[in-house]
Coordinates of C-alpha atoms and ligand atoms in Angstrom, one line a residue:
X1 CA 124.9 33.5 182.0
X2 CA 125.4 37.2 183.8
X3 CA 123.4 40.1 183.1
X4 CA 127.2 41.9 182.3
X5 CA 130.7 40.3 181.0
X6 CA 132.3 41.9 184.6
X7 CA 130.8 39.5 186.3
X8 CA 132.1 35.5 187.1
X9 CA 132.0 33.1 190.1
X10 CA 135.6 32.2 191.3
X11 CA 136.8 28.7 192.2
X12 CA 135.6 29.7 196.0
X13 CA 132.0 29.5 194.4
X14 CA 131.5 33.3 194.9
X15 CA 130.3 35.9 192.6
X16 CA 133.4 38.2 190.9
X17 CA 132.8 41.5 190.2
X18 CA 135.9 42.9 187.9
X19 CA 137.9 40.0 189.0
X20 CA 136.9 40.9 193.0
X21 CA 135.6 38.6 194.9
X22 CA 132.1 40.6 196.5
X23 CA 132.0 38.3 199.7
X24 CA 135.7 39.6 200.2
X25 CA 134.5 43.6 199.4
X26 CA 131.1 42.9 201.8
X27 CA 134.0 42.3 204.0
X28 CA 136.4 44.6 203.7
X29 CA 134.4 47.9 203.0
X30 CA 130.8 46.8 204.9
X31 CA 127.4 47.0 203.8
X32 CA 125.5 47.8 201.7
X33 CA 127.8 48.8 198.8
X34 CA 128.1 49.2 196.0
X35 CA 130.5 48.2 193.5
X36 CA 131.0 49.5 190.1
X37 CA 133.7 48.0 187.2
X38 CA 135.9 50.3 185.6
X39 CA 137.2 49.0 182.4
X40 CA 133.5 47.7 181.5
X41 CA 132.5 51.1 182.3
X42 CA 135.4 52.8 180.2
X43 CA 134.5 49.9 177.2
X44 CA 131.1 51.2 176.8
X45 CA 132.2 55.1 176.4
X46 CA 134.6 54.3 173.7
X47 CA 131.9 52.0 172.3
X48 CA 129.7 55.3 172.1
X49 CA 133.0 57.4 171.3
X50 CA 133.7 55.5 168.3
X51 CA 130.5 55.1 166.8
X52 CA 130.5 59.1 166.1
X53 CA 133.9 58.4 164.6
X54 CA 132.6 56.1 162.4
X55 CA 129.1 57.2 161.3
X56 CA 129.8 60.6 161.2
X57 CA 133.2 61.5 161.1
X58 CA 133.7 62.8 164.4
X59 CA 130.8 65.2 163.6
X60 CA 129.1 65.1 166.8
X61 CA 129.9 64.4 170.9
X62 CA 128.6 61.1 172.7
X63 CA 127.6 62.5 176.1
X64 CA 127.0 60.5 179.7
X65 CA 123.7 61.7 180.9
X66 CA 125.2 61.8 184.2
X67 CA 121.6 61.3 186.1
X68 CA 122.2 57.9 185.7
X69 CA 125.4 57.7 188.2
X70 CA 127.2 61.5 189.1
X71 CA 130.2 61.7 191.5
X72 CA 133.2 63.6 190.6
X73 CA 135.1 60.4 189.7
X74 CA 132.5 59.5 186.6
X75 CA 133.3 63.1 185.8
X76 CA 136.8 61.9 185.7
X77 CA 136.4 58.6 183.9
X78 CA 134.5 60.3 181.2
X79 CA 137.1 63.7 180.5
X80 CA 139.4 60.9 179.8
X81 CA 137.1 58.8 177.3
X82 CA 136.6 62.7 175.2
X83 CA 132.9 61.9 176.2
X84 CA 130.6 65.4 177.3
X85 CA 128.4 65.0 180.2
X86 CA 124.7 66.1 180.8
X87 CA 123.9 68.0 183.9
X88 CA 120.2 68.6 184.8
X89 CA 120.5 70.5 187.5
X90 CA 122.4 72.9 189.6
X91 CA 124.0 69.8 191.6
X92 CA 125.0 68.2 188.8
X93 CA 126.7 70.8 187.4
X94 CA 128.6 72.1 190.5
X95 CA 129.6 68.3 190.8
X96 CA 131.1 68.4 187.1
X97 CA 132.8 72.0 187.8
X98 CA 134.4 70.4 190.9
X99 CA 135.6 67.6 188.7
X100 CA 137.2 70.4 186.5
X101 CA 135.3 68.5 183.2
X102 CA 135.5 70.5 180.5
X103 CA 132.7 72.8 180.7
X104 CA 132.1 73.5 176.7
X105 CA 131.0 69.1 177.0
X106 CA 128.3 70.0 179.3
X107 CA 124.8 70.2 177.9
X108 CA 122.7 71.7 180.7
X109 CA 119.4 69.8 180.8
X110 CA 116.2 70.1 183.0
X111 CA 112.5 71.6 182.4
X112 CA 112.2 74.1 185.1
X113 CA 115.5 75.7 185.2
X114 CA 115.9 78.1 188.3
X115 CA 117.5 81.3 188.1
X116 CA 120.3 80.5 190.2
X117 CA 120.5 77.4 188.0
X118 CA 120.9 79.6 185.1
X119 CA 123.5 81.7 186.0
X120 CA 125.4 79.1 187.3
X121 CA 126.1 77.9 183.9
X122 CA 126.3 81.0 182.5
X123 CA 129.0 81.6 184.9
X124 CA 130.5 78.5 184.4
X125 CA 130.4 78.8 180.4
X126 CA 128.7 75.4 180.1
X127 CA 128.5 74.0 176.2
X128 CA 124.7 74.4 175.4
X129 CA 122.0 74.9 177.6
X130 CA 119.2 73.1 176.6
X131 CA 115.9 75.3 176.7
X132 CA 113.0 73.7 177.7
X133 CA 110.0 76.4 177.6
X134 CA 109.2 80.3 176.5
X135 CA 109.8 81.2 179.9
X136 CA 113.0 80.2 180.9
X137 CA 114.1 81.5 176.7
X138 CA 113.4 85.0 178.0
X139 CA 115.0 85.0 181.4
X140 CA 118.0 83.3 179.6
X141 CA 118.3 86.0 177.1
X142 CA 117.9 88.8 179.7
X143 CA 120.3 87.1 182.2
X144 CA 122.8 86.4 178.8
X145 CA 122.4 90.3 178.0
X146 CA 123.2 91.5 181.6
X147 CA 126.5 89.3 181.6
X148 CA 127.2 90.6 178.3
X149 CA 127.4 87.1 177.0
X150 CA 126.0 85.1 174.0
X151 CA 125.4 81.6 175.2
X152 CA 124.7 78.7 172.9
X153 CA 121.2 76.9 173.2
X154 CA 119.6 73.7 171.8
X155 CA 115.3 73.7 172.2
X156 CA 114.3 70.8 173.9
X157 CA 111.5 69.3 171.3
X158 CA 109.2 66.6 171.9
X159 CA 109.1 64.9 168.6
X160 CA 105.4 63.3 168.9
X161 CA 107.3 59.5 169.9
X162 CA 105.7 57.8 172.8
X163 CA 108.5 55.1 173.2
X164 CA 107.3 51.9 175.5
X165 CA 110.1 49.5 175.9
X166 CA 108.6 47.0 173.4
X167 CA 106.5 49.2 171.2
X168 CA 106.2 52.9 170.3
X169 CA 102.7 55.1 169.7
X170 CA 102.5 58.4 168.0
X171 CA 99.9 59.5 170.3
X172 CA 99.9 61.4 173.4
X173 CA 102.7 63.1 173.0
X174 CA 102.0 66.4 174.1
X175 CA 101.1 65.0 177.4
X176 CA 104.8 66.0 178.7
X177 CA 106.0 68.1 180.7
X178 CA 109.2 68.4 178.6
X179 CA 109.7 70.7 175.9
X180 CA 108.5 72.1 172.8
X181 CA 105.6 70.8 170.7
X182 CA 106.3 70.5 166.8
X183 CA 102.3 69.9 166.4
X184 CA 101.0 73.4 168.3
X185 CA 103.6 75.4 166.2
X186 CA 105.1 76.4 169.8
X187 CA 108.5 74.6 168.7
X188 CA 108.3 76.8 165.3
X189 CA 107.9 80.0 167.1
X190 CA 110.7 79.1 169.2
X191 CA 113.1 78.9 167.0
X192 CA 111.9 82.3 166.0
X193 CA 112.1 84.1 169.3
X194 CA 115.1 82.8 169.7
X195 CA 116.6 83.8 166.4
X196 CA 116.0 87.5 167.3
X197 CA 117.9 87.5 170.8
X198 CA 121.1 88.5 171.0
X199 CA 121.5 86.7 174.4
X200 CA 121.5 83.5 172.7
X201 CA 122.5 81.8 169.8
X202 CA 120.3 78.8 168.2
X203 CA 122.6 76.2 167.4
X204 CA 120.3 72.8 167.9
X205 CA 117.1 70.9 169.1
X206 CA 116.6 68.4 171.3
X207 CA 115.0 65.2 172.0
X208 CA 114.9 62.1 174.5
X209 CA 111.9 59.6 173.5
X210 CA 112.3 57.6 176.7
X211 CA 114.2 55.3 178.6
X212 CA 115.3 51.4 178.6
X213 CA 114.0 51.3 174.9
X214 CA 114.7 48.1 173.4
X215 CA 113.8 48.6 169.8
X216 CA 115.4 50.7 167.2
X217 CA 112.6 51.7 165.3
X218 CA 111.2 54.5 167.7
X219 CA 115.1 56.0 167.6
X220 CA 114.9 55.7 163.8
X221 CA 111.5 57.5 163.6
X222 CA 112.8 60.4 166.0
X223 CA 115.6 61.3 163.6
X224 CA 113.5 61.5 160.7
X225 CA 110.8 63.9 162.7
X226 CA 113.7 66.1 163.9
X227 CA 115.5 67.2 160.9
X228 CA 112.1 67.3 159.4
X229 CA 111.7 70.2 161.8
X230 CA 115.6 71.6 160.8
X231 CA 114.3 71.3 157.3
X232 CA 110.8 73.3 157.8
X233 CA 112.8 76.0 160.2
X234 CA 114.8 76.2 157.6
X235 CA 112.0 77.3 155.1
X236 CA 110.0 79.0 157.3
X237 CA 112.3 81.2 159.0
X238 CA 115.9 80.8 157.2
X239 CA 117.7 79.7 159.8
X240 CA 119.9 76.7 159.9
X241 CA 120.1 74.4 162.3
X242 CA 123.2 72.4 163.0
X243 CA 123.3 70.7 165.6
X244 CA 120.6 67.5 166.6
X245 CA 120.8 65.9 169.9
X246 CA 119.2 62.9 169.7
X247 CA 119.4 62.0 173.7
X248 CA 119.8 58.9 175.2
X249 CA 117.1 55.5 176.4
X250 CA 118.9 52.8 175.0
X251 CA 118.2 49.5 176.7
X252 CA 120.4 47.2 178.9
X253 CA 119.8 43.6 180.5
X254 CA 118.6 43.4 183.7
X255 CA 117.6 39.8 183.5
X256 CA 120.1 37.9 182.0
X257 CA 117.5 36.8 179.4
X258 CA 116.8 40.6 178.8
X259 CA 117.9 41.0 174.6
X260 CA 119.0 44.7 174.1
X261 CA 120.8 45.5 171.2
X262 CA 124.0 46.1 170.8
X263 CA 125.3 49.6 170.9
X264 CA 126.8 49.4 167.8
X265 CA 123.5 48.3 165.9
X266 CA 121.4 51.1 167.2
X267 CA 124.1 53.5 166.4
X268 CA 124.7 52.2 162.5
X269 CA 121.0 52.2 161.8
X270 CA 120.3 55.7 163.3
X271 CA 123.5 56.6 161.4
X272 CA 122.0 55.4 158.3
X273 CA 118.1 56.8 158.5
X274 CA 119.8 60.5 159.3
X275 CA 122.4 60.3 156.2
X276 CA 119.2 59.1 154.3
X277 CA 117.2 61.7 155.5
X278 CA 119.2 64.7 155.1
X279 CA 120.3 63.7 151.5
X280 CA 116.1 63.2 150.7
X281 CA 115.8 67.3 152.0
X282 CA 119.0 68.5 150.7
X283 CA 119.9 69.9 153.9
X284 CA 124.0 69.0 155.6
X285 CA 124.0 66.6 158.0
X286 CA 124.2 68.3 161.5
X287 CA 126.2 67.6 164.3
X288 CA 124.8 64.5 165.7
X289 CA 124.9 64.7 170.0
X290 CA 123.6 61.1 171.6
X291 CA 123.2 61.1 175.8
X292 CA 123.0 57.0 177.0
X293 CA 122.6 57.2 180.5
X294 CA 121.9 53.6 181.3
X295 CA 123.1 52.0 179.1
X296 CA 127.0 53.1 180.1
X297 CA 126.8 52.4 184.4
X298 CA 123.6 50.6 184.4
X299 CA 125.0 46.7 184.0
X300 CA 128.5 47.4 185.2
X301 CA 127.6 47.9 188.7
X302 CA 126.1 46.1 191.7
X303 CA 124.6 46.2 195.0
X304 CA 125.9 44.1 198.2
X305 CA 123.9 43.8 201.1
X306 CA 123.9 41.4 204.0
X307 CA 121.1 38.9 204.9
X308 CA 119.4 39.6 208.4
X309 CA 116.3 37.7 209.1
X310 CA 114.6 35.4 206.6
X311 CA 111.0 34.9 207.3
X312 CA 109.4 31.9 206.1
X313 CA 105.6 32.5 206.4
X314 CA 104.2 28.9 205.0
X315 CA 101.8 28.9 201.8
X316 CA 102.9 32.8 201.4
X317 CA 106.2 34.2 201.1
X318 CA 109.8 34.1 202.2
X319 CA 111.2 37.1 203.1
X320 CA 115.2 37.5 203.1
X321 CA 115.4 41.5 204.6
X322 CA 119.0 43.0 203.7
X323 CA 120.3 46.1 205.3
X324 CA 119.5 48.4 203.2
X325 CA 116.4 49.0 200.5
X326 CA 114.1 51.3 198.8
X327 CA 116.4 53.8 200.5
X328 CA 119.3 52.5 198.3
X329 CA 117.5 51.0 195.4
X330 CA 113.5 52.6 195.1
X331 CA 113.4 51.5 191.8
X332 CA 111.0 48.3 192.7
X333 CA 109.0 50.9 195.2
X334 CA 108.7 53.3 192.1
X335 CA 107.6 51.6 189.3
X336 CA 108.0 47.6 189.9
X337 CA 111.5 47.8 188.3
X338 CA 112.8 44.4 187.4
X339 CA 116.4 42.7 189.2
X340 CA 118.4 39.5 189.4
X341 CA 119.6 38.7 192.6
X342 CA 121.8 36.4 194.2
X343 CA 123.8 34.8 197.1
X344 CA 126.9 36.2 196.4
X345 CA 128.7 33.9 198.5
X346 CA 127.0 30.5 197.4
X347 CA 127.3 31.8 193.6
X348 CA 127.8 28.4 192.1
X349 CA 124.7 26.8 194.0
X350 CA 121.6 26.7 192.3
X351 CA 118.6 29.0 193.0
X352 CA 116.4 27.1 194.8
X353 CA 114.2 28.9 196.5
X354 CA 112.0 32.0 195.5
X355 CA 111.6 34.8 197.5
X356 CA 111.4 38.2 198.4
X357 CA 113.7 40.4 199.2
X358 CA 113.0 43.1 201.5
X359 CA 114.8 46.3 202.7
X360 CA 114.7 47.6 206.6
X361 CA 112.3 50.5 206.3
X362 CA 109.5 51.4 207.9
X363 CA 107.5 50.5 204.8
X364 CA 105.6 47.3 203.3
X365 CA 106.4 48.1 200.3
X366 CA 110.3 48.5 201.1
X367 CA 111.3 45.7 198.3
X368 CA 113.8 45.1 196.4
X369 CA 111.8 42.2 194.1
X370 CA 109.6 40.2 194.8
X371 CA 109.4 36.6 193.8
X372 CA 112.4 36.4 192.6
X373 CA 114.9 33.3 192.8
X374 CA 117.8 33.1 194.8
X375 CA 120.0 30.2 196.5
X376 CA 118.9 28.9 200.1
X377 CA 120.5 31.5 202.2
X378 CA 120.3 32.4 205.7
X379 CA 121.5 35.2 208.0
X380 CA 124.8 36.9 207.2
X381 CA 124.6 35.8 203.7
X382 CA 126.3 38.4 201.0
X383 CA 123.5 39.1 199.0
X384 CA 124.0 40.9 195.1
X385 CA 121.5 42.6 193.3
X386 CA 122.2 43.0 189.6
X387 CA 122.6 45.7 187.0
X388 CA 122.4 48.3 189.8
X389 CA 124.9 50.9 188.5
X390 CA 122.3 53.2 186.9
X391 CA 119.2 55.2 188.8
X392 CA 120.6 53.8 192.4
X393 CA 123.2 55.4 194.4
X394 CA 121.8 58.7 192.5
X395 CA 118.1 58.1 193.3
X396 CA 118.8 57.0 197.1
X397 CA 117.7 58.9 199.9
X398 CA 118.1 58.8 203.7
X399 CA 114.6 57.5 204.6
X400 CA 114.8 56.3 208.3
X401 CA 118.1 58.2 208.6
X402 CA 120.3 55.1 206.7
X403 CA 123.4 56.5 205.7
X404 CA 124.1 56.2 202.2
X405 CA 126.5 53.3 201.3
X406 CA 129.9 53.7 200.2
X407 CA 130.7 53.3 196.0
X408 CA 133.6 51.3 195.2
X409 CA 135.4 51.1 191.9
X410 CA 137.3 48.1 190.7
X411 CA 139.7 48.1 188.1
X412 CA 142.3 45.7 187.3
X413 CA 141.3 43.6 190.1
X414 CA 141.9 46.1 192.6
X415 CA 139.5 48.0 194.5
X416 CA 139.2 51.8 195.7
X417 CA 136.5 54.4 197.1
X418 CA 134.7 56.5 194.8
X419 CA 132.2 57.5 197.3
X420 CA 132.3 57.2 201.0
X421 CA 129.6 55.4 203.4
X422 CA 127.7 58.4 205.0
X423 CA 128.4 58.7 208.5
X424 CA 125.7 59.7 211.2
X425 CA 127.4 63.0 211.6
X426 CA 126.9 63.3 207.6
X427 CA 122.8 62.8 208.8
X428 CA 123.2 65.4 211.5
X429 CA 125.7 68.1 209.5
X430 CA 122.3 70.5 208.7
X431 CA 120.5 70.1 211.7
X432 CA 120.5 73.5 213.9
Ligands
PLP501 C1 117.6 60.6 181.3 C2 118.0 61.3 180.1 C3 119.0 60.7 179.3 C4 119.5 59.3 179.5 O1 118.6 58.3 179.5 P1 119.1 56.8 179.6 O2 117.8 56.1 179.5 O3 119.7 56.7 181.0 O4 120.0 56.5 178.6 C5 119.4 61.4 178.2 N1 119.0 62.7 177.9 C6 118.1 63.3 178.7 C7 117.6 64.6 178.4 C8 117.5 62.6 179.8 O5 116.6 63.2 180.6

């Protein structure tokens, strides 16, 4: 019935979110929140966790691209699930140092890499950095030579897979700003520029297909392109690779008829297609990295608001306007992203009306969804959007000067701040 298993209606008729009821957290911790669930969260790590256990020994590191959903307390969460995190920027990482995460789990992401970026995370020792161009290889190898250091790097690739959520094209692929091209022979030379640094030492490639990707098949195809390229690097230039970081893009339900596949599945297959694969080139298989984002945070949490005014414009639309919007949630304003909403407090009513919902900027094209169906609600209404834990509290902004909302964590039916609701002061603090 629900997009995610942490969700249920109690006998009140409203919606549950790890056993709390959300009318009851709208109440007790305001507008718009969200609200995230722990142990669902902390299931889908060891999911991830385990699967490198069992495919490959414990040959490899299942990372949270932290993108998805950073504060210090998913830092936390995933230190204690032995998971690494993925930074891709300065923020990010000076979020995870704060968190004191273990800094040789970080893989430090990002295609334009700033200086001051750089030698943050040679300062903080992070884990790999993840080169993404012949630019920032140089200034990383001078900068690793002035601290007298020798810092481990992986080369971001792009492996030639345009990955759709339905269907994949081998076309393209060049046409991205991320990485090194196998096809130009820029990747090739790479790995021998890099080989004769002593800044840095070559210890993987890299690559992330896309994002939300439902079937296996593109994942399956990436594996066997990469360690194609260990293989050739291998002959070409003698140098073995041995590490592959396959990233992350697996898909999760946003509409509770939305069919991802199971973890487990993709992880077994891809397993299976790299074992293949490096037995057909003779070559070890290399320590395999994996970096869901989504897929971890993306289903566990959700989005309260409360209803204001509900327009009913005859023979056009309804609009239900909620206190907050594109400035929590621009995923709709982005790209048309698809959610399931509904009344939290009238959760066992049916949805019998379709409408829009609509945030309180100064912009038409503030929306949550549009046409989507909900129960008859009216003013002061609870209102839930689903599957909002991913891409949300980290892409929000304060458009309009709205204060972000608070982020609430629930575990074993109790409740706490993760995040605190930005105050007005907060809005002000740089102002001179
Ligand atoms: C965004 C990103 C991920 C995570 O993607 P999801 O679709 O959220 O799983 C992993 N690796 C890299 C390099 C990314 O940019």
């Amino acid at each position: 019935m629900f997009v995610s298993d942490c969700l249920s209606v109690n006998k009140e008729g409203h919606l549950t979110i790890g056993g709390c009821d959300a009318a009851e957290l709208a109440r007790e911790y305001g507008t718009p929140l969200y609200v995230y669930d722990e142990e669902q969260i902390r299931k889908n790590c060891r999911a991830y966790v385990k699967s490198i256990e069992d495919n490959y020994g414990g040959n490899g590191l299942a990372i949270f691209a932290s993108k998805a959903f950073m504060c210090m307390e998913m830092c936390r969460i995933c230190k204690e699930e032995k998971m690494g995190i993925d930074v891709a920027s300065g923020g990010e990482l000076y979020t995870a140092v704060k968190a004191d995460f273990p800094m040789d789990r970080v893989v430090f992401h990002g295609n334009n890499k700033t200086k001051d970026e750089l030698v943050l995370a040679l300062e903080s020792n992070v884990g790999r950095i993840v080169v993404d161009n012949i630019e920032e290889l140089n200034m990383l190898n001078s900068l690793a030579c002035e601290y007298k250091k020798t810092t481990k790097i992986m080369l971001r690739i792009k492996p030639g897979i345009d990955a759709h959520t339905h269907s994949f094209i081998r076309t393209g692929q060049i046409d991205s700003k991320f990485g090194f091209a196998i096809e130009t022979g820029e990747a090739m030379a790479a790995v021998k520029l890099a080989n004769n640094m002593t800044g840095v030492e070559l210890c993987g490639v890299h690559c992330h297909i896309g994002s939300n990707i439902f079937d296996i098949d593109p994942f399956e195809l990436a594996a066997k392109v990469m360690l194609g390229f260990i293989n050739d690097a291998k002959k070409e230039t003698g140098v073995q690779i041995t590490e592959l970081n396959l990233g992350g893009g697996f898909g999760i339900k946003y509409l509770s008829d939305d069919e991802p596949e199971e973890y487990g599945a993709y992880m077994n297959r891809v397993a299976k297609t790299v074992k293949d694969t490096c037995k057909g080139f003779g070559i070890p298989i290399p320590k395999i990295m994996i970096e869901p984002g989504r897929s971890v945070v993306g289903a566990e949490g959700i989005t309260l608001y409360t209803v204001g005014s509900v327009k009913d414009i005859p023979g056009v639309r309804t609009y239900v306007s909620v206190d907050g919007g594109m400035v929590d949630n621009p995923r709709y304003a982005l790209y048309g992203a698809a959610y399931e909403a509904m009344c939290a407090n009238k959760a066992d009513q049916p949805k019998s009306k379709t409408v829009t919902i609509a945030g309180k900027c100064c912009e038409s094209g503030d929306l949550i969804q549009e046409h989507t169906d909900i129960q008859e609600s009216e003013s002061g209404d609870i209102l839930a959007v689903l599957s909002t834990g991913a891409y949300n509290y980290s892409m929000a902004s304060n458009y309009n000067r709205i204060p972000r909302p608070a982020a609430v964590m629930v575990k074993d039916s109790v409740p706490r701040v993760i995040i605190k609701r930005e105050s007005y002061d907060d809005l002000i603090k740089n102002d001179v």
